[in-house]
Structure formats: C-alpha cells, structure tokens
Coordinates of C-alpha atoms in Angstrom, one line a residue:
Chain A
M2 CA -26.1 -177.5 12.0
T3 CA -25.9 -177.4 8.3
L4 CA -24.6 -174.4 6.4
A5 CA -28.1 -173.1 5.7
E6 CA -29.1 -173.5 9.4
K7 CA -26.0 -171.7 10.7
I8 CA -26.5 -168.7 8.4
L9 CA -30.2 -168.5 9.3
A10 CA -29.6 -168.9 13.0
A11 CA -27.0 -166.1 13.0
H12 CA -29.4 -163.8 11.1
A13 CA -32.3 -164.6 13.4
G14 CA -30.2 -163.9 16.5
K15 CA -30.5 -167.5 17.7
A16 CA -27.9 -170.0 18.9
R17 CA -29.6 -172.8 17.0
V18 CA -32.4 -173.4 14.5
D19 CA -34.0 -176.6 13.3
P20 CA -35.7 -177.5 10.1
G21 CA -39.4 -176.5 10.0
E22 CA -38.9 -173.7 12.5
L23 CA -40.2 -170.3 11.5
V24 CA -37.6 -167.5 11.9
N25 CA -37.5 -163.8 11.3
A26 CA -34.2 -163.2 9.6
R27 CA -32.2 -160.0 9.1
V28 CA -31.4 -159.5 5.4
D29 CA -28.1 -158.3 4.0
L30 CA -29.4 -157.5 0.5
V31 CA -32.8 -157.2 -1.1
L32 CA -33.0 -157.5 -4.9
S33 CA -35.5 -156.9 -7.7
N34 CA -35.5 -156.3 -11.4
D35 CA -37.5 -154.4 -14.1
I36 CA -40.3 -157.1 -14.1
T37 CA -40.7 -157.7 -10.4
A38 CA -39.7 -154.3 -8.9
P39 CA -42.8 -152.4 -10.2
I40 CA -45.1 -154.6 -8.1
A41 CA -42.7 -154.4 -5.1
I42 CA -42.6 -150.6 -5.4
R43 CA -46.4 -150.5 -5.5
E44 CA -46.7 -152.7 -2.4
F45 CA -43.9 -150.8 -0.6
R46 CA -45.9 -147.5 -1.0
R47 CA -48.9 -149.2 0.6
I48 CA -47.0 -150.0 3.7
G49 CA -46.7 -146.4 4.5
V50 CA -43.0 -145.9 5.1
S51 CA -41.3 -143.2 3.1
R52 CA -37.7 -144.7 2.9
V53 CA -36.3 -148.2 2.5
F54 CA -34.6 -149.6 5.6
D55 CA -31.1 -149.1 4.2
P56 CA -30.5 -147.9 0.6
R57 CA -27.1 -149.6 0.5
K58 CA -28.8 -152.9 0.9
V59 CA -31.6 -152.6 -1.7
V60 CA -30.5 -153.3 -5.3
M61 CA -32.6 -152.9 -8.5
V62 CA -31.2 -154.2 -11.8
P63 CA -33.0 -153.6 -15.1
D64 CA -32.1 -156.7 -17.0
H65 CA -35.1 -158.7 -18.2
F66 CA -36.7 -156.6 -20.9
T67 CA -33.8 -154.1 -21.2
P68 CA -32.5 -152.3 -23.3
N69 CA -36.3 -151.6 -23.4
K70 CA -38.0 -154.0 -25.8
D71 CA -41.2 -152.1 -26.2
I72 CA -43.1 -149.1 -24.8
L73 CA -44.7 -150.9 -21.8
S74 CA -41.3 -152.3 -20.8
A75 CA -39.8 -148.8 -21.1
E76 CA -42.5 -147.5 -18.7
Q77 CA -41.7 -150.3 -16.2
A78 CA -38.0 -149.6 -16.5
R79 CA -38.6 -145.9 -15.9
L80 CA -40.7 -146.6 -12.8
V81 CA -37.9 -148.6 -11.4
R82 CA -35.2 -146.1 -12.3
D83 CA -37.2 -143.2 -10.7
F84 CA -37.8 -145.1 -7.5
A85 CA -34.1 -146.2 -7.3
L86 CA -32.9 -142.6 -7.8
E87 CA -35.5 -141.2 -5.3
Q88 CA -34.4 -143.7 -2.6
G89 CA -30.7 -143.7 -3.5
L90 CA -30.6 -147.4 -4.0
V91 CA -27.9 -149.5 -5.6
Y92 CA -28.8 -149.3 -9.2
F93 CA -27.1 -150.3 -12.5
E94 CA -28.2 -148.6 -15.7
V95 CA -28.0 -150.1 -19.2
G96 CA -24.4 -150.0 -20.4
R97 CA -23.1 -150.6 -16.9
M98 CA -25.4 -153.4 -15.8
G99 CA -25.4 -157.1 -16.2
I100 CA -27.8 -160.0 -15.6
E101 CA -28.5 -159.6 -11.9
H102 CA -27.0 -162.9 -10.7
V103 CA -23.8 -162.4 -12.7
L104 CA -23.5 -158.8 -11.7
L105 CA -24.1 -158.8 -7.9
P106 CA -21.3 -161.3 -7.0
E107 CA -19.0 -159.7 -9.5
Q108 CA -19.5 -156.3 -7.9
G109 CA -18.8 -157.7 -4.4
L110 CA -22.4 -157.0 -3.3
V111 CA -23.0 -160.5 -2.0
L112 CA -20.5 -162.0 0.3
P113 CA -20.1 -165.3 2.2
G114 CA -22.5 -165.7 5.2
D115 CA -25.0 -163.2 3.8
V116 CA -28.8 -163.7 3.7
V117 CA -30.1 -162.4 0.4
I118 CA -33.6 -162.4 -0.9
G119 CA -34.5 -161.4 -4.5
A120 CA -37.7 -161.1 -6.5
D121 CA -36.2 -163.5 -9.0
S122 CA -36.3 -167.2 -8.6
H123 CA -32.6 -167.6 -9.6
T124 CA -31.5 -165.5 -6.6
C125 CA -30.3 -168.9 -5.2
T126 CA -27.2 -168.4 -7.4
Y127 CA -25.3 -166.7 -4.5
G128 CA -25.2 -170.0 -2.6
A129 CA -22.0 -170.5 -4.5
L130 CA -20.4 -167.9 -2.2
G131 CA -21.6 -169.7 1.0
A132 CA -24.5 -167.2 1.3
F133 CA -28.1 -168.1 2.0
S134 CA -30.0 -166.6 -0.9
T135 CA -33.5 -167.4 -2.2
G136 CA -36.1 -166.1 -4.6
M137 CA -39.4 -164.6 -3.4
G138 CA -42.2 -162.6 -4.9
S139 CA -42.6 -158.9 -5.1
T140 CA -44.7 -158.5 -2.0
D141 CA -42.2 -160.3 0.2
I142 CA -39.5 -158.0 -1.3
A143 CA -41.6 -154.9 -0.5
S144 CA -42.0 -156.0 3.1
A145 CA -38.2 -156.6 3.4
M146 CA -37.4 -153.3 1.7
A147 CA -39.4 -151.6 4.5
S148 CA -38.3 -153.7 7.4
G149 CA -34.9 -155.2 6.7
E150 CA -36.3 -158.5 7.7
I151 CA -38.1 -161.5 6.3
W152 CA -39.9 -164.5 7.8
M153 CA -38.6 -167.9 6.6
K154 CA -39.2 -171.5 7.4
V155 CA -35.8 -173.1 8.1
P156 CA -35.4 -175.7 5.3
A157 CA -34.2 -179.2 5.8
T158 CA -30.9 -179.7 4.0
I159 CA -30.1 -182.4 1.4
R160 CA -26.4 -183.0 1.0
F161 CA -25.1 -183.9 -2.5
V162 CA -21.6 -185.4 -2.7
Y163 CA -19.9 -185.4 -6.1
R164 CA -17.0 -187.9 -6.3
G165 CA -14.4 -188.3 -9.0
S166 CA -12.8 -185.9 -11.5
L167 CA -14.6 -184.0 -14.2
P168 CA -14.4 -185.6 -17.7
Q169 CA -13.6 -183.4 -20.7
W170 CA -16.3 -180.9 -21.7
V171 CA -18.2 -181.6 -18.4
G172 CA -18.8 -178.7 -16.0
G173 CA -21.1 -177.4 -13.3
K174 CA -24.1 -177.3 -15.7
D175 CA -23.8 -181.1 -16.3
L176 CA -23.5 -181.9 -12.6
I177 CA -26.7 -179.9 -11.8
L178 CA -28.6 -181.2 -14.8
H179 CA -27.6 -184.7 -13.9
T180 CA -28.8 -184.1 -10.3
I181 CA -32.1 -182.6 -11.4
G182 CA -32.6 -185.5 -13.8
D183 CA -32.1 -187.9 -10.9
I184 CA -34.2 -186.2 -8.2
G185 CA -36.8 -184.5 -10.4
V186 CA -38.2 -180.9 -10.6
D187 CA -39.6 -181.2 -7.1
G188 CA -36.9 -183.5 -5.7
A189 CA -35.6 -180.8 -3.3
L190 CA -39.0 -179.0 -2.8
Y191 CA -38.7 -176.6 0.2
S192 CA -35.2 -177.9 1.0
A193 CA -31.7 -176.5 0.9
M194 CA -29.2 -178.3 -1.3
E195 CA -25.6 -178.4 0.0
F196 CA -23.1 -179.3 -2.7
S197 CA -19.9 -181.0 -1.7
G198 CA -17.2 -183.6 -2.6
E199 CA -13.9 -183.4 -4.5
A200 CA -15.5 -182.8 -7.9
V201 CA -17.1 -179.5 -6.7
R202 CA -14.0 -178.5 -4.7
N203 CA -12.2 -178.6 -8.1
L204 CA -14.9 -176.6 -9.8
S205 CA -14.3 -173.0 -10.6
M206 CA -16.4 -170.3 -9.0
D207 CA -18.2 -169.8 -12.4
G208 CA -19.1 -173.5 -12.4
R209 CA -20.4 -173.3 -8.8
F210 CA -22.6 -170.3 -9.7
T211 CA -24.1 -172.4 -12.4
M212 CA -24.9 -175.2 -10.0
A213 CA -26.4 -173.0 -7.3
N214 CA -28.3 -171.1 -9.9
M215 CA -30.4 -174.2 -10.9
A216 CA -31.2 -175.4 -7.4
I217 CA -34.6 -173.8 -7.9
E218 CA -35.1 -176.1 -10.9
A219 CA -35.2 -179.0 -8.3
G220 CA -37.7 -177.0 -6.2
A221 CA -35.1 -176.0 -3.7
K222 CA -35.1 -172.9 -1.5
A223 CA -31.3 -172.6 -1.7
G224 CA -28.3 -174.3 -3.1
L225 CA -25.1 -173.8 -1.1
F226 CA -21.4 -174.4 -1.2
A227 CA -19.1 -174.2 1.8
V228 CA -16.5 -171.5 1.6
D229 CA -13.0 -172.6 0.5
E230 CA -9.8 -171.1 -1.0
A231 CA -11.6 -170.6 -4.3
T232 CA -14.4 -168.6 -2.6
E233 CA -11.9 -166.5 -0.6
E234 CA -9.9 -165.8 -3.7
Y235 CA -13.0 -164.7 -5.5
V236 CA -14.2 -162.3 -2.9
R237 CA -10.8 -161.0 -1.8
D238 CA -10.6 -158.0 -4.2
R239 CA -14.4 -157.6 -4.4
A240 CA -15.5 -157.3 -0.7
R241 CA -15.9 -153.7 0.6
R242 CA -17.3 -154.8 3.9
P243 CA -16.5 -157.4 6.5
Y244 CA -18.2 -160.8 6.2
Q245 CA -18.6 -164.0 8.2
V246 CA -17.7 -167.4 7.0
Y247 CA -19.9 -170.3 8.3
Q248 CA -19.0 -174.0 7.8
P249 CA -21.4 -176.9 8.2
D250 CA -20.8 -179.0 11.4
R251 CA -19.4 -182.4 10.9
D252 CA -22.4 -183.9 12.8
A253 CA -24.9 -181.7 11.0
G254 CA -28.3 -183.3 10.5
Y255 CA -29.1 -183.9 6.8
E256 CA -32.5 -185.0 5.6
R257 CA -30.6 -187.3 3.2
V258 CA -27.3 -187.6 1.5
V259 CA -27.1 -188.3 -2.2
E260 CA -23.8 -189.4 -3.8
Y261 CA -22.7 -189.4 -7.4
D262 CA -19.5 -190.6 -9.1
I263 CA -19.2 -188.2 -12.0
S264 CA -16.0 -189.6 -13.5
R265 CA -17.8 -191.2 -16.4
I266 CA -20.7 -188.8 -17.1
E267 CA -21.1 -187.1 -20.4
P268 CA -22.3 -183.6 -21.0
Q269 CA -26.0 -183.6 -20.2
V270 CA -28.9 -182.2 -22.2
A271 CA -32.3 -181.5 -20.7
C272 CA -34.9 -182.3 -23.4
P273 CA -38.3 -180.7 -23.7
H274 CA -40.2 -179.7 -21.6
S275 CA -38.6 -180.2 -18.2
P276 CA -35.1 -179.5 -16.7
A277 CA -35.4 -183.0 -15.3
N278 CA -35.8 -184.7 -18.7
T279 CA -32.1 -185.1 -18.8
R280 CA -30.0 -187.4 -21.1
P281 CA -26.3 -187.8 -21.9
V282 CA -25.7 -185.8 -25.1
S283 CA -24.9 -189.0 -27.1
Q284 CA -28.4 -190.2 -26.5
V285 CA -30.3 -187.1 -27.6
G286 CA -30.3 -188.3 -31.2
G287 CA -28.7 -185.5 -33.2
I288 CA -31.8 -183.3 -33.0
E289 CA -31.7 -180.5 -35.7
I290 CA -31.7 -177.0 -34.3
D291 CA -32.6 -173.5 -35.5
Q292 CA -31.0 -171.5 -32.8
A293 CA -28.3 -171.7 -30.1
V294 CA -28.2 -169.3 -27.1
I295 CA -25.1 -169.0 -25.1
G296 CA -25.5 -166.7 -22.0
S297 CA -27.9 -166.1 -19.1
C298 CA -27.6 -166.0 -15.3
T299 CA -26.8 -169.7 -15.6
N300 CA -24.0 -169.7 -18.2
G301 CA -23.1 -166.1 -19.1
R302 CA -19.8 -165.8 -17.2
L303 CA -16.3 -165.5 -18.6
E304 CA -15.5 -169.2 -18.2
D305 CA -18.6 -170.1 -20.2
L306 CA -17.6 -167.7 -23.0
R307 CA -14.1 -169.1 -23.0
I308 CA -15.4 -172.6 -23.4
A309 CA -17.8 -171.6 -26.2
A310 CA -15.0 -169.7 -28.0
R311 CA -12.7 -172.8 -27.7
V312 CA -15.3 -174.7 -29.7
L313 CA -16.2 -171.9 -32.2
R314 CA -12.6 -170.8 -32.9
G315 CA -11.8 -171.4 -36.6
R316 CA -15.3 -172.8 -37.3
Q317 CA -18.5 -171.4 -38.7
V318 CA -22.0 -171.5 -37.3
H319 CA -24.1 -173.8 -39.5
P320 CA -25.9 -171.9 -42.2
R321 CA -29.4 -172.8 -40.9
V322 CA -28.6 -171.8 -37.3
R323 CA -28.8 -168.5 -35.5
C324 CA -26.2 -168.5 -32.7
I325 CA -26.7 -165.7 -30.1
V326 CA -24.0 -165.0 -27.5
I327 CA -24.9 -162.8 -24.6
P328 CA -22.2 -161.9 -22.0
G329 CA -23.6 -161.8 -18.5
S330 CA -22.3 -158.4 -17.5
Q331 CA -20.5 -155.4 -18.9
R332 CA -17.3 -156.6 -17.2
V333 CA -17.6 -160.1 -18.7
Y334 CA -18.2 -158.4 -22.1
L335 CA -15.1 -156.3 -21.7
E336 CA -12.9 -159.2 -20.5
A337 CA -14.2 -161.3 -23.4
L338 CA -13.3 -158.5 -25.8
R339 CA -9.8 -158.1 -24.4
E340 CA -9.2 -161.9 -24.6
G341 CA -10.3 -161.9 -28.2
L342 CA -13.4 -164.1 -27.6
M343 CA -15.7 -161.6 -29.3
E344 CA -13.6 -161.8 -32.4
V345 CA -14.1 -165.5 -32.4
F346 CA -17.9 -165.2 -31.9
V347 CA -18.5 -162.5 -34.5
G348 CA -16.0 -164.2 -37.0
S349 CA -17.9 -167.5 -36.6
G350 CA -21.2 -165.9 -37.6
A351 CA -22.7 -165.5 -34.1
A352 CA -24.8 -162.5 -33.0
V353 CA -23.4 -160.9 -29.9
S354 CA -25.7 -158.8 -27.6
T355 CA -25.3 -156.5 -24.7
P356 CA -26.2 -158.2 -21.4
T357 CA -29.9 -159.1 -21.0
C358 CA -32.1 -161.9 -19.9
G359 CA -34.1 -161.4 -23.2
P360 CA -34.3 -164.8 -24.9
C361 CA -34.2 -167.0 -21.8
L362 CA -37.8 -166.2 -20.9
G363 CA -39.0 -165.5 -24.4
G364 CA -38.8 -161.8 -23.9
Y365 CA -36.9 -160.7 -27.0
M366 CA -33.5 -161.1 -28.7
G367 CA -34.2 -164.6 -29.9
V368 CA -37.9 -165.6 -29.6
L369 CA -38.7 -168.9 -31.2
A370 CA -41.4 -169.5 -33.9
A371 CA -43.7 -172.5 -33.9
G372 CA -41.8 -175.7 -34.7
E373 CA -38.4 -174.2 -34.0
R374 CA -35.8 -175.9 -31.8
C375 CA -33.2 -174.2 -29.7
V376 CA -30.2 -175.5 -27.7
S377 CA -29.6 -173.1 -24.9
T378 CA -27.3 -172.7 -21.9
T379 CA -30.2 -171.2 -19.9
N380 CA -32.2 -172.8 -17.1
R381 CA -35.7 -173.6 -18.2
N382 CA -37.3 -175.5 -21.1
F383 CA -40.9 -175.3 -20.1
V384 CA -43.6 -175.2 -22.9
G385 CA -43.4 -171.8 -24.6
R386 CA -40.5 -170.6 -22.4
M387 CA -38.6 -169.1 -25.3
G388 CA -41.5 -168.2 -27.5
S389 CA -44.1 -170.2 -29.3
P390 CA -45.8 -173.0 -27.3
Q391 CA -45.0 -175.2 -30.3
S392 CA -41.2 -174.5 -30.0
E393 CA -38.7 -176.7 -28.1
V394 CA -35.8 -175.8 -25.9
Y395 CA -32.9 -178.2 -25.1
L396 CA -30.7 -177.1 -22.1
S397 CA -27.0 -177.7 -22.2
N398 CA -23.6 -176.5 -21.2
P399 CA -21.8 -173.8 -23.4
A400 CA -19.6 -176.4 -25.1
V401 CA -22.5 -178.5 -26.3
A402 CA -24.4 -175.3 -27.4
A403 CA -21.4 -174.0 -29.4
A404 CA -20.7 -177.4 -31.0
S405 CA -24.4 -177.8 -31.9
A406 CA -24.4 -174.3 -33.4
V407 CA -21.6 -175.5 -35.7
A408 CA -23.1 -178.9 -36.5
G409 CA -26.7 -177.7 -36.9
R410 CA -27.8 -180.5 -34.6
I411 CA -27.3 -181.4 -31.0
V412 CA -23.9 -183.0 -30.8
S413 CA -21.1 -183.7 -28.3
P414 CA -18.3 -181.1 -28.4
V415 CA -16.0 -184.0 -29.0
E416 CA -17.5 -184.4 -32.5
V417 CA -16.8 -180.8 -33.4
A418 CA -13.7 -179.8 -31.4
G419 CA -12.2 -183.2 -30.4
Chain P
M15 CA -66.0 -168.8 4.1
K16 CA -67.8 -171.4 2.0
L17 CA -67.2 -171.4 -1.7
S18 CA -68.9 -173.3 -4.5
G19 CA -67.6 -173.5 -8.1
T20 CA -66.6 -175.5 -11.2
V21 CA -63.2 -177.2 -11.5
H22 CA -60.6 -176.6 -14.2
K23 CA -58.1 -179.5 -13.8
Y24 CA -54.5 -179.6 -14.8
G25 CA -51.6 -182.1 -14.3
V26 CA -48.4 -181.9 -12.3
N27 CA -45.6 -179.3 -12.4
V28 CA -47.8 -176.5 -13.8
D29 CA -45.1 -173.8 -14.1
T30 CA -45.4 -170.0 -14.0
D31 CA -44.6 -169.7 -17.7
A32 CA -47.8 -171.8 -18.3
I33 CA -49.8 -169.7 -15.9
I34 CA -48.6 -166.4 -17.4
P35 CA -46.1 -166.4 -20.3
A36 CA -43.3 -163.9 -19.7
R37 CA -44.1 -162.0 -22.9
Y38 CA -47.1 -160.5 -20.9
L39 CA -44.9 -159.3 -18.0
N40 CA -44.5 -155.8 -19.3
V41 CA -47.6 -155.0 -17.3
S42 CA -48.4 -155.8 -13.6
E43 CA -52.1 -155.0 -13.2
G44 CA -54.2 -158.1 -12.4
A45 CA -57.0 -157.3 -14.9
E46 CA -54.5 -157.0 -17.7
L47 CA -52.6 -160.2 -16.7
A48 CA -55.9 -162.1 -16.3
K49 CA -56.6 -161.8 -20.1
H50 CA -53.7 -164.3 -20.5
A51 CA -54.2 -166.5 -17.4
M52 CA -53.2 -170.1 -18.0
E53 CA -52.5 -169.3 -21.7
G54 CA -49.3 -171.3 -21.8
I55 CA -51.1 -174.5 -21.0
D56 CA -54.8 -173.8 -21.9
V57 CA -55.6 -171.0 -24.4
Q58 CA -59.4 -171.6 -23.8
F59 CA -59.2 -171.1 -20.0
V60 CA -60.0 -167.4 -20.1
N61 CA -63.1 -168.1 -22.2
R62 CA -64.3 -170.9 -19.9
V63 CA -63.6 -169.5 -16.5
S64 CA -66.3 -167.9 -14.4
A65 CA -66.0 -166.0 -11.2
G66 CA -65.9 -168.4 -8.3
D67 CA -64.4 -171.3 -10.2
F68 CA -61.5 -173.5 -8.9
I69 CA -58.2 -174.7 -10.3
V70 CA -57.3 -178.3 -9.3
A71 CA -53.8 -179.5 -10.2
G72 CA -51.2 -182.1 -9.3
A73 CA -48.0 -181.7 -7.4
N74 CA -45.5 -178.7 -7.6
F75 CA -48.1 -176.2 -8.8
G76 CA -46.5 -172.8 -9.7
C77 CA -42.9 -174.0 -10.1
G78 CA -40.4 -171.9 -11.9
S79 CA -40.1 -168.2 -11.8
S80 CA -40.9 -166.0 -8.8
R81 CA -43.3 -163.8 -10.8
E82 CA -46.1 -162.7 -8.5
H83 CA -47.9 -162.0 -11.8
A84 CA -48.9 -165.7 -11.8
P85 CA -51.2 -165.7 -8.7
L86 CA -52.3 -162.2 -9.6
A87 CA -53.4 -163.4 -13.0
I88 CA -55.3 -166.4 -11.5
K89 CA -57.0 -164.3 -8.9
A90 CA -58.0 -161.6 -11.3
S91 CA -59.4 -164.2 -13.7
G92 CA -62.0 -165.0 -11.0
V93 CA -60.6 -168.2 -9.6
A94 CA -61.7 -168.4 -6.0
C95 CA -59.2 -171.1 -4.8
V96 CA -56.4 -173.3 -6.2
V97 CA -56.2 -176.9 -4.8
A98 CA -53.1 -178.8 -5.6
G99 CA -51.1 -181.9 -4.5
S100 CA -48.3 -179.5 -3.5
F101 CA -47.2 -176.0 -4.3
A102 CA -43.8 -174.7 -5.3
R103 CA -42.6 -172.6 -2.4
I104 CA -42.4 -169.2 -4.0
F105 CA -45.8 -169.5 -5.5
F106 CA -47.2 -170.6 -2.1
R107 CA -45.8 -167.4 -0.4
N108 CA -47.0 -165.2 -3.3
A109 CA -50.5 -166.6 -3.2
I110 CA -50.8 -166.0 0.6
N111 CA -49.3 -162.5 0.2
I112 CA -51.7 -161.4 -2.4
G113 CA -54.8 -163.1 -0.9
L114 CA -55.4 -165.9 -3.4
P115 CA -56.8 -168.9 -1.4
I116 CA -54.8 -172.1 -1.9
L117 CA -55.2 -175.5 -0.4
T118 CA -52.9 -178.6 -0.4
C119 CA -54.8 -181.9 -0.8
E120 CA -53.4 -184.8 -2.8
E121 CA -56.6 -186.9 -2.6
V122 CA -58.9 -184.3 -4.1
V123 CA -56.7 -184.2 -7.2
A124 CA -57.0 -187.9 -7.8
G125 CA -60.8 -187.9 -7.3
T126 CA -61.8 -184.8 -9.3
E127 CA -62.1 -184.0 -13.0
S128 CA -62.7 -180.8 -15.0
G129 CA -66.3 -179.7 -14.9
D130 CA -67.0 -181.2 -11.4
T131 CA -68.6 -178.9 -8.8
L132 CA -66.7 -178.5 -5.5
E133 CA -67.7 -176.9 -2.3
I134 CA -64.8 -175.6 -0.3
D135 CA -64.8 -174.3 3.3
L136 CA -61.6 -172.3 3.6
E137 CA -61.7 -172.2 7.4
T138 CA -61.9 -175.9 8.0
G139 CA -60.2 -177.1 4.8
R140 CA -63.2 -179.3 4.0
I141 CA -63.7 -180.0 0.3
R142 CA -66.8 -181.7 -1.0
N143 CA -67.0 -182.9 -4.6
V144 CA -70.7 -182.4 -5.2
T145 CA -70.7 -184.1 -8.6
R146 CA -69.2 -187.3 -7.1
G147 CA -70.4 -187.2 -3.6
T148 CA -66.9 -187.4 -2.0
V149 CA -65.4 -185.4 0.9
Y150 CA -61.8 -184.5 1.5
R151 CA -59.8 -182.5 4.0
A152 CA -57.0 -180.2 3.0
Q153 CA -53.8 -179.8 5.0
P154 CA -54.3 -177.0 7.6
Y155 CA -52.2 -173.8 7.3
P156 CA -49.4 -173.3 9.8
Q157 CA -50.3 -171.0 12.7
F158 CA -48.1 -168.1 11.3
M159 CA -49.9 -168.3 8.0
L160 CA -53.2 -168.0 9.7
E161 CA -51.9 -164.9 11.5
L162 CA -50.8 -163.4 8.2
I163 CA -54.1 -164.1 6.6
A164 CA -56.0 -162.7 9.6
A165 CA -53.9 -159.5 9.5
G166 CA -55.1 -159.0 6.0
G167 CA -52.0 -160.1 4.2
L168 CA -48.2 -159.4 4.4
I169 CA -48.3 -155.7 3.7
E170 CA -50.8 -155.1 6.6
H171 CA -48.8 -157.4 8.8
T172 CA -45.6 -155.5 8.1
R173 CA -47.3 -152.2 8.7
A174 CA -48.5 -153.4 12.1
R175 CA -45.0 -154.6 13.0
L176 CA -43.4 -151.3 12.0
K177 CA -46.1 -149.3 13.8
A178 CA -45.4 -151.3 17.0
R179 CA -41.7 -150.4 16.6
G180 CA -42.5 -146.7 16.1
V181 CA -41.1 -146.7 12.5
I182 CA -44.5 -145.7 11.3
P183 CA -46.4 -143.1 13.4

C-alpha cells in the first residue's frame, strides 16, 4: 500500500484498503477557523449532540479575519470563541495564535500517522509530517466534531520523484510550483501526491510544509512525505502523545510516477491567474510591482523569513513598493525577533504584521486596488484573490518576493543579492 | 425530480473566489451570500439569475478554498443544479452536504450555451437541451452518495448513526 492507503486502512480498522474504496475513518484532529467554524457550529447544533466527541481533538483557530477586521468579523470570532470555551476545545487567542497550518505542527498537535481533517483547503499541509490530512467543508467538520469519524474515498496515489540537488535560491515553493505548472490545477484531482527523491530528502521541514500545503492547488486530496530523520527530529520535542509511523510499501501501487531532475531549475513564478501558469523567474519579464507579501500558511515559517531577511539585509524596499511581512505564528515572530530578522525587515522599509491570513485571500492587511500587481509567497493567484478583480498576483518563493520588493519589479534574487 | 431552467455558462476551473469572493465571508447566511454569488467572474449574474436556473461549467468547478459559502451562495441565488465537466473534490462534498444538486457530464458542457433551456431529471441523470434538441446522460452518483441524499443530507445521516449507537437518545 501507499503511505495514504496505510494510514487510512489503520484508521478504518482494516488490514488493507484500495483506491476508490469508501471507508469510515477515525480522526485524530478536527480543525476549523473563524470563517468556517461558524457554519460548522451551526450544523453541529442541528445534529443534536451536546458535546464534541473529544475536546482535545477539536481545534479552532481565529486566523483569517483576525485581529478582527470589521464588526461582522468580530461577531464571527466571538461566536467561535464562545463555542470553543463552552466545549473546552483547543483554542488559540490573538496574541498567542498563528496561521493554523503553521501553528498546529509547531505546537505538536499533528503527528506522523494521524488522520486530520480541517475546514480549510490547506489542511493538506500536515502531509509533510507523514500524516493524512485534507480539507473539507464546514458540514463535514460538524459531523466529525460530533462523531469522531469521517467518510472518505481512498484516493489513488501519484508518486513524485525529485532528483538532483537544489540550486541556489530554489526551495520547496519552486518544486511545487514547477510540479503544478507541469500537471495543471486538476492534475492530481481526487488523488494523493506522495513526494520523494533525494531533493526532498534534503529539504527542510519548513520546505516540506510548503510543498504539501500546495497539493490542493493541483486538485489533490493530500500531499504526503514519508517520515525520515528530519521528521523525527521535528516532532521529538513537540509530541505529547504517542504516534505511529507508516512507510509506503516497496511494491505499493501508484496510479503513476512522475520524475523531475531539479538540478537546473530556476526559482519559479506562477503568473496570473492560475498557480499552474508557472515560469522560471528569468522569463517573467521584469513585471513592475506595487506590493510584495511575505508570509502565509505556505511561506510564513522561520526559514522563509530567514531567506527574505538574507535578501533584504542592508537594502531598501523600492520607493514605489509596499512590502508586507507576516510571521506565520507567535513563536515564529519571537524567533525572528531574537535572530534580528525583524530589525532587517523594519529597517528595510517593510511593514510587519501580527500573524494573520489577511492579505492572502483579500481580507485585509494588504488588499489590492484595480490595476495593482503583487508578488506574493502565498498560494493562490485567482482573479480577485487579493482584492480588485483588476489586480494581479504573482506567486513566488520568499527570496524572489524580497528581491522584487527591492527592485520594484519581479527579478531573480541573484540580481539583487548575488 | 424533473427540473427546467435557463443556463448560465462558464469555463473551466471556476474557483471559489470567483463564486464568492473572500471579502464577503464575514457572514455565513445563504441569503446574504447570494447577493454576491459568482461576483468574482460575472458581476451581472445576480441580476440575471432566476429561481430554477442552471449553472453549466467546464472541468474542476469549485476549485480552491474549502468555503461552504460557495455552494450556499449558489443555492440561495436560486440555482437548481450545477452541471460541470468535473468538480473539485471539496466542492463536490460540500454541495452534497448542503443539498445543492450537482451533476457531472462533460458532453453537455460542450453542447450548451448561456441562455439555452435544459430539462434535468435528477433521479436518472438525463439532461435534455430543449433549445438544441439534444439529450445527455450525467454520471450516476456512487451508492453511498445516494444514501446520504436519501437520508436528507450529512447532518441527518450523522444523527441517525449516533442514534443507532445510543449517543443521542
């Protein structure tokens, strides 16, 4: 069996599962946020149970429109807070929270071998830990909050093998953008992506989170990495409960195997208006930008901020550009502060925000006007994603975003920082 | 159930930001969301749509975010069924869960334009383009989906399961 099949079989109490099979799986964690939890709570009340199945396994994170961006958002956040306190759920308040998919692994709430469902499409991020995690809607989340189970169709698995060593300024974001550019936004529809090969074995955990995070941008149900020393090292001091490590079988059945030699790839940029509209940065054509966003559940981790700071150190953000840096969690923020990264950002003329999803989905903290262009380390560049339907979003890694903020146009980090 | 209505046609990869831009997600009631249905791709949709109309679109309809607000907005706008070449998986689940009828049929997408009149039989999956005199058959739902729909949706299905276990009296 593949990694996804092994985890699902174990959680369905079966010796074996096959792609296409419908299973009822036990869930280890059920997640929602300030936008999706209100509907989940409403539907949960309709079921007629008074308590969630296990309050230690239900997490609510106010991260999308928080700190509250307007009165209606404040009402939604309050509804979520009241429910979380009433039920004794795992809950993180503003000032202690983070963007959910940065926060949960960091807090040791997701561990290898887990099945996690979340009312947020980027729940697939936790595949980096060797967990099966996937996004669903609020009603599915309500059902799982009541029952501790969820029905799922076992996905077929596509194996991706990345050969070679990572070139300078190339990271997890570039591998996944390159992949989505190759297979398309529905290239892995209904499937699990299993990432392997020496290039990803040499990738940091932060880089793996970035790759798994964007599996949904290829239509996938999950994006998984097998557990190795880096994973064990990451969870060692974080895990507060036992966990089970699953490895894919050598003779596992894959729907197909896709191989890439990444030794010569450049940093990748996804041009408007699709994450699959990917080009090497040198072929983007020096597009002038108005804004650069560095952060999000895709690229808001410590390594991302270190890379951005390496480019921005001793340089100034272009006079025409707003550069917005958003650490993914309170802990990332504190570490970045201790390492002196915040001084680099503020000194270079960037705006630094408390953790929030804000600008990524055009919520607040960096909404775009008509005709404006933004280079962003986030995950989607659909029409109107970050504001006006007449604005444009270019997706990139943190080095490209930082270098472009300095140059005022989309450039390779080599041009700015060598 | 036999439905009859007018088609609003869109292309491939209609994402949830197009169906309901995130700036409107500070509310979750269908009627409020419906005021902005499809606004990201078609600002005139809410003025043109009538109760009982259909959305017909290409592959990967509903890709992107998990927001259940997307099928809620479409349903509350009066759309009786979405027919697409394929659906993004989260949108598919959400639509079934909230009771928005959806059908998968590649051929009808190729042979239908905005303004055409369709007749749709949800039970059999038979789709007739009245304007062009063509007939199509949508992919049938998996058995489990039919059980979910028959139970009245996921919430009712979950309640029944928990009752059977004695969790709910």
